[in-house]
Short mmCIF file of C-alpha atoms in Angstrom, two decimals:
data_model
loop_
_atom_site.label_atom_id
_atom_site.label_comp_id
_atom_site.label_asym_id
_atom_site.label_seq_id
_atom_site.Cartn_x
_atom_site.Cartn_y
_atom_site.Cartn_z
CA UNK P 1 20.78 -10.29 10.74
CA UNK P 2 17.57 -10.13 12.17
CA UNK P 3 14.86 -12.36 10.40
CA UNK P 4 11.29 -12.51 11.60
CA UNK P 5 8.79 -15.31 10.00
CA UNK P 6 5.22 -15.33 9.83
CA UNK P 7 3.25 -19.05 9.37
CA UNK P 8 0.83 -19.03 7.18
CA UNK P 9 1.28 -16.45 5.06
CA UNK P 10 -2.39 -16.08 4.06
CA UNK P 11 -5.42 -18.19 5.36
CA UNK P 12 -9.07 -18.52 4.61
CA UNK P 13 -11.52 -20.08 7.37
CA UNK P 14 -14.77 -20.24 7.95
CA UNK P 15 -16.84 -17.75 10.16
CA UNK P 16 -16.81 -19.58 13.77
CA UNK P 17 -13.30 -21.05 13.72
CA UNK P 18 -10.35 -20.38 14.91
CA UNK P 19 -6.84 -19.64 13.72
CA UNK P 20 -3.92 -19.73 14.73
CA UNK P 21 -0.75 -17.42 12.92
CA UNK P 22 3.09 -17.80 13.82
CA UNK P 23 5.75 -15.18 14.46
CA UNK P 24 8.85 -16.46 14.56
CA UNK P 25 12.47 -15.02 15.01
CA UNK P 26 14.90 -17.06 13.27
CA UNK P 27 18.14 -16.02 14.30
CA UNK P 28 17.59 -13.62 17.23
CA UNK P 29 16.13 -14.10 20.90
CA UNK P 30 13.54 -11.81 21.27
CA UNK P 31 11.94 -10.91 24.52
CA UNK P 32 9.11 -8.77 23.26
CA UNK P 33 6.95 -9.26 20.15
CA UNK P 34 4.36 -7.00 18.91
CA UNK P 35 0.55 -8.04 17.13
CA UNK P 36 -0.52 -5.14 14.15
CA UNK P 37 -3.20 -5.46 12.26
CA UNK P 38 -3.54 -3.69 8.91
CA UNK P 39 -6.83 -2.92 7.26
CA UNK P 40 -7.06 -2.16 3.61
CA UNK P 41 -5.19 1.21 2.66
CA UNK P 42 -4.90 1.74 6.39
CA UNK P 43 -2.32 2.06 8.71
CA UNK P 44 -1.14 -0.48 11.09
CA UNK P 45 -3.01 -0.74 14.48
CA UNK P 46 -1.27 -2.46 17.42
CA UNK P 47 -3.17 -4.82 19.00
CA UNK P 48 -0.72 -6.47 21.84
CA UNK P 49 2.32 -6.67 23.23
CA UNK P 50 3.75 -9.96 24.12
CA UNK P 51 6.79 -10.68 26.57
CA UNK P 52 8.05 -13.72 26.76
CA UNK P 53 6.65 -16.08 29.80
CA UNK P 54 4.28 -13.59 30.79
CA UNK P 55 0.43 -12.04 30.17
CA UNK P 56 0.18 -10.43 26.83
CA UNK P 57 -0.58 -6.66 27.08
CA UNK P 58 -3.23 -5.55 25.12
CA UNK P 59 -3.92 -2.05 23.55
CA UNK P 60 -7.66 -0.26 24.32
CA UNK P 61 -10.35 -1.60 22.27
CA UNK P 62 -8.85 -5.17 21.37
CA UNK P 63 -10.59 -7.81 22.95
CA UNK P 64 -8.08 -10.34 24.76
CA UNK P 65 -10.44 -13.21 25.03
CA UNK P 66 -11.11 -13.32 21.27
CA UNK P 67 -7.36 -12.62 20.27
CA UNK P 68 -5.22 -15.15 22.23
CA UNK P 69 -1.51 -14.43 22.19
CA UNK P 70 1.35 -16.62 23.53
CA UNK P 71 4.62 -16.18 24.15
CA UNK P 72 5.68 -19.91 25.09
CA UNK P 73 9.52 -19.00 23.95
CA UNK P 74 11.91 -16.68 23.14
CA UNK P 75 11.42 -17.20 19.39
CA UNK P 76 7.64 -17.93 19.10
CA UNK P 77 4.94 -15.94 19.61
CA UNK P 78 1.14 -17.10 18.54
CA UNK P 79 -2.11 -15.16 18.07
CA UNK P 80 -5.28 -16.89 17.48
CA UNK P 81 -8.32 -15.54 16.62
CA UNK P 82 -11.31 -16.97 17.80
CA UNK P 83 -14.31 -17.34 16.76
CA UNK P 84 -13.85 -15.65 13.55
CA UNK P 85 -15.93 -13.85 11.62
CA UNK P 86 -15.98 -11.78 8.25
CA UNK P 87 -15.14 -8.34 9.96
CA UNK P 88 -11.53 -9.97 11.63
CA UNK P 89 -10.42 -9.94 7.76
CA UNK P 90 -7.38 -8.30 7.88
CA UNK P 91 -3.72 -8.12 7.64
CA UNK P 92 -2.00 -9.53 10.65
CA UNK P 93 2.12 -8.45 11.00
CA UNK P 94 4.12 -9.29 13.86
CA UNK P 95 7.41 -7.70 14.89
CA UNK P 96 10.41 -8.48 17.47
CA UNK P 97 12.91 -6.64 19.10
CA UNK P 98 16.21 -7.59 20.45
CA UNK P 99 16.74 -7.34 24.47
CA UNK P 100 17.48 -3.63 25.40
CA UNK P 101 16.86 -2.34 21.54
CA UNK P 102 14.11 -0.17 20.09
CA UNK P 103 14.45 -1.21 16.40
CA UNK P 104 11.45 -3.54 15.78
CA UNK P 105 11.84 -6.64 13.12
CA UNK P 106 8.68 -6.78 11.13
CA UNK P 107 7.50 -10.10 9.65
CA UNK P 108 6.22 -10.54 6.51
CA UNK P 109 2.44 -10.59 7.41
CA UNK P 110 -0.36 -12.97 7.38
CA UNK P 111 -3.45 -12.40 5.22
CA UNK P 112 -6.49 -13.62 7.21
CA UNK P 113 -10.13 -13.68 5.30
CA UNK P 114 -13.01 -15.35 7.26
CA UNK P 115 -15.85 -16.13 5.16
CA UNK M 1 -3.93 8.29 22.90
CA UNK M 2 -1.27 9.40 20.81
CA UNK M 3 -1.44 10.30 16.95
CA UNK M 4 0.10 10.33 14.31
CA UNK M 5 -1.26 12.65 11.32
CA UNK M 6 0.47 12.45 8.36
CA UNK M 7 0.22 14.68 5.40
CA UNK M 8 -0.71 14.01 2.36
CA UNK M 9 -2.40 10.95 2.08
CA UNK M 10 -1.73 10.47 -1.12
CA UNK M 11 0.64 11.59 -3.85
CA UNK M 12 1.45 10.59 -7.53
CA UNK M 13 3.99 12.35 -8.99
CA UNK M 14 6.31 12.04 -12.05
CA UNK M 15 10.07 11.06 -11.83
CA UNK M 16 12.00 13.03 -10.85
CA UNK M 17 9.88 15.49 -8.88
CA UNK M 18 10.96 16.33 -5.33
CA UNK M 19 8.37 15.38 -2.49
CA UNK M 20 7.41 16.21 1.15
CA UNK M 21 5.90 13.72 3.58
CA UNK M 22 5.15 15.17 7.23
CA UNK M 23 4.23 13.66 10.25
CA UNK M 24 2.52 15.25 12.92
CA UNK M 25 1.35 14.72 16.43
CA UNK M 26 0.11 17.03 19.85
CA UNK M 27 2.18 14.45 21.77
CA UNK M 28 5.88 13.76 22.87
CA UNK M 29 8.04 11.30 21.36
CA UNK M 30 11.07 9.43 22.44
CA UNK M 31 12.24 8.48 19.17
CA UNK M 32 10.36 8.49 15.73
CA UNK M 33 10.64 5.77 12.96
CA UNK M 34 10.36 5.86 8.97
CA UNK M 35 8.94 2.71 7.11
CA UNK M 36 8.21 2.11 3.64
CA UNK M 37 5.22 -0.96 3.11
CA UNK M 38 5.48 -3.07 -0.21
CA UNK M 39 1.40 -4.25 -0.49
CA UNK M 40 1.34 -7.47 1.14
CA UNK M 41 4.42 -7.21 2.77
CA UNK M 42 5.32 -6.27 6.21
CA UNK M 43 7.21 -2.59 6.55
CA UNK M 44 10.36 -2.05 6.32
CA UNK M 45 12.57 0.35 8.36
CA UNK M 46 14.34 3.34 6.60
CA UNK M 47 15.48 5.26 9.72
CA UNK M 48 14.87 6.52 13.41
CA UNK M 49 15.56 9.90 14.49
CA UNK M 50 15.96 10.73 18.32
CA UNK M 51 16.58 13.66 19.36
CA UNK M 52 14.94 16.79 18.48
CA UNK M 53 16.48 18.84 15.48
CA UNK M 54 18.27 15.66 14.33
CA UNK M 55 18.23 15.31 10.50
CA UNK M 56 19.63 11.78 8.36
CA UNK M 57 20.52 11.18 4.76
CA UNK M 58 19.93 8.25 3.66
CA UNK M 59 20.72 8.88 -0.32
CA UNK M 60 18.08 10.64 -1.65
CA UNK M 61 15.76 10.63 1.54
CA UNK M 62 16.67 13.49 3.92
CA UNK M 63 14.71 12.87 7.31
CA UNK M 64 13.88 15.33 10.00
CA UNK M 65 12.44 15.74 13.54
CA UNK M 66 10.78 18.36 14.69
CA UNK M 67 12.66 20.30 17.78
CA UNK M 68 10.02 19.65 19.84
CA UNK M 69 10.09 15.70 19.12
CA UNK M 70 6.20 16.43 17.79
CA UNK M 71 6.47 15.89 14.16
CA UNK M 72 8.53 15.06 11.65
CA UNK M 73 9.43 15.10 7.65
CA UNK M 74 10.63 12.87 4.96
CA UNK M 75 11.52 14.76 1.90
CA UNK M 76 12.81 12.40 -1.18
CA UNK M 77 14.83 14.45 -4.02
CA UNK M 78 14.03 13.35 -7.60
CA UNK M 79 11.70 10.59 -6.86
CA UNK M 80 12.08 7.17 -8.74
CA UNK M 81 9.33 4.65 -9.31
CA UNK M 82 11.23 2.10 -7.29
CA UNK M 83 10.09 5.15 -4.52
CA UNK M 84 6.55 4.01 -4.78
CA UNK M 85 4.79 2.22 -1.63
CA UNK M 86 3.53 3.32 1.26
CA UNK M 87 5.56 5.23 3.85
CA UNK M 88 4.72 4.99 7.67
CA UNK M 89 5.59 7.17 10.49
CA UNK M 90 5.94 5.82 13.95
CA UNK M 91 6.05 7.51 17.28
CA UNK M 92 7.38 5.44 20.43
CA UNK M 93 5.68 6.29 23.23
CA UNK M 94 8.15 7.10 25.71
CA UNK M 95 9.82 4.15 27.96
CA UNK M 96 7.73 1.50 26.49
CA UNK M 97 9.12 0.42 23.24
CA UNK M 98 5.80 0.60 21.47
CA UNK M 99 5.16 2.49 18.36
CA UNK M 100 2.45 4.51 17.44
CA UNK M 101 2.25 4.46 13.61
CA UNK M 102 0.59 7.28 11.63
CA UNK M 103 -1.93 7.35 9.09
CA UNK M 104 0.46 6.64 6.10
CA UNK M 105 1.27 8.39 3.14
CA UNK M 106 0.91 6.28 -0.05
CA UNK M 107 2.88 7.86 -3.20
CA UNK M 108 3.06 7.06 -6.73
CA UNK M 109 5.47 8.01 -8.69
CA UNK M 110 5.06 7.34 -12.48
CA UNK M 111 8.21 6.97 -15.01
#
């Protein structure tokens, strides 16, 4: 199998926090996770990729400062948003892959809404 | 930067209707992905096509890339409402393992 995890599923802050969200592979290694985000009946945007004991590379546009991601292990990968505010709404979804395969695991998504 | 037009971007049609779902780009692909989204879930994969020509059954989805590797179809046969959701195409730009997904294609398809 390959299982992919997202912690918390859905989250509501306050503008000028931050938060944290979890992607987790549960019974795979994966060397390379991927950051989406998902606007209302939208597609999903890539934001980053993220290898596993190195920089996180992120995609034209997305600001790396205010979207931390780490890659501490070869089963976690973190995104934090800082700073939020209203407008970083939006569905977050993480995916993995396996070493040396293209097929990407999605996880279930995290529902962020800054107020 | 790559895209991914898809065509159309919506659809609602009775059961058992055939449909058409195309995905185009100006760009190159190495391989192309299907998804189907669930609201509030995360998408899940129906198929990947990679080379050019190549067409897959999977039961009443027939799947096709273009010759080219530019574009691509999904055409489901007598459409079900467990069909409805939104269905994603996704180029992988080549060497890198990242996908490019396409606009999206949300159907309906009403019993």
């Amino acid at each position: 199998g390959a299982v992919v995890s997202q912690h918390p599923s859905w989250v509501i802050c306050k503008s000028g926090t931050s938060v944290k969200i979890e992607c987790r592979s549960l019974d795979f290694q994966a060397t390379t996770m991927f950051w989406y985000r998902q606007f209302p009946k939208q597609s999903l945007m890539l934001m980053a990729t993220s290898n596993e004991g190195s920089k996180a590379t992120y995609e034209q546009g997305v600001e790396k400062d205010k979207f931390l991601i780490n890659h501490a292990s070869l089963t976690l990968s973190t995104l934090t948003v800082t700073s939020a505010h209203p407008e970083d709404s939006s569905f977050y979804i993480c995916s993995a892959s396996k070493p040396g395969e293209e097929t990407q695991y999605f996880g279930p998504g995290t529902r962020l809404l800054v107020l | 930067t790559q895209l991914l037009e898809q065509s159309p971007q919506f659809l609602s049609i009775q059961e058992g209707e055939n449909l058409t779902v195309y995905c185009n780009s100006s760009s190159v692909f190495s391989s192309l992905q299907w998804y189907r989204q669930e609201p509030g879930e995360g998408p899940v994969l129906l198929v990947t096509v990679v080379t050019g020509g190549e067409v897959k059954k999977l039961k009443r989805l027939t799947f096709q890339f273009g010759d080219a590797r530019k574009d691509s179809s999904l055409h489901i046969t007598a459409a079900q409402p467990g069909d409805t959701g939104l269905y994603l195409c996704a180029g992988e730009q080549s060497g890198t393992y990242k996908y490019i997904f396409g606009t999206g294609t949300r159907l309906k398809v009403l019993a």
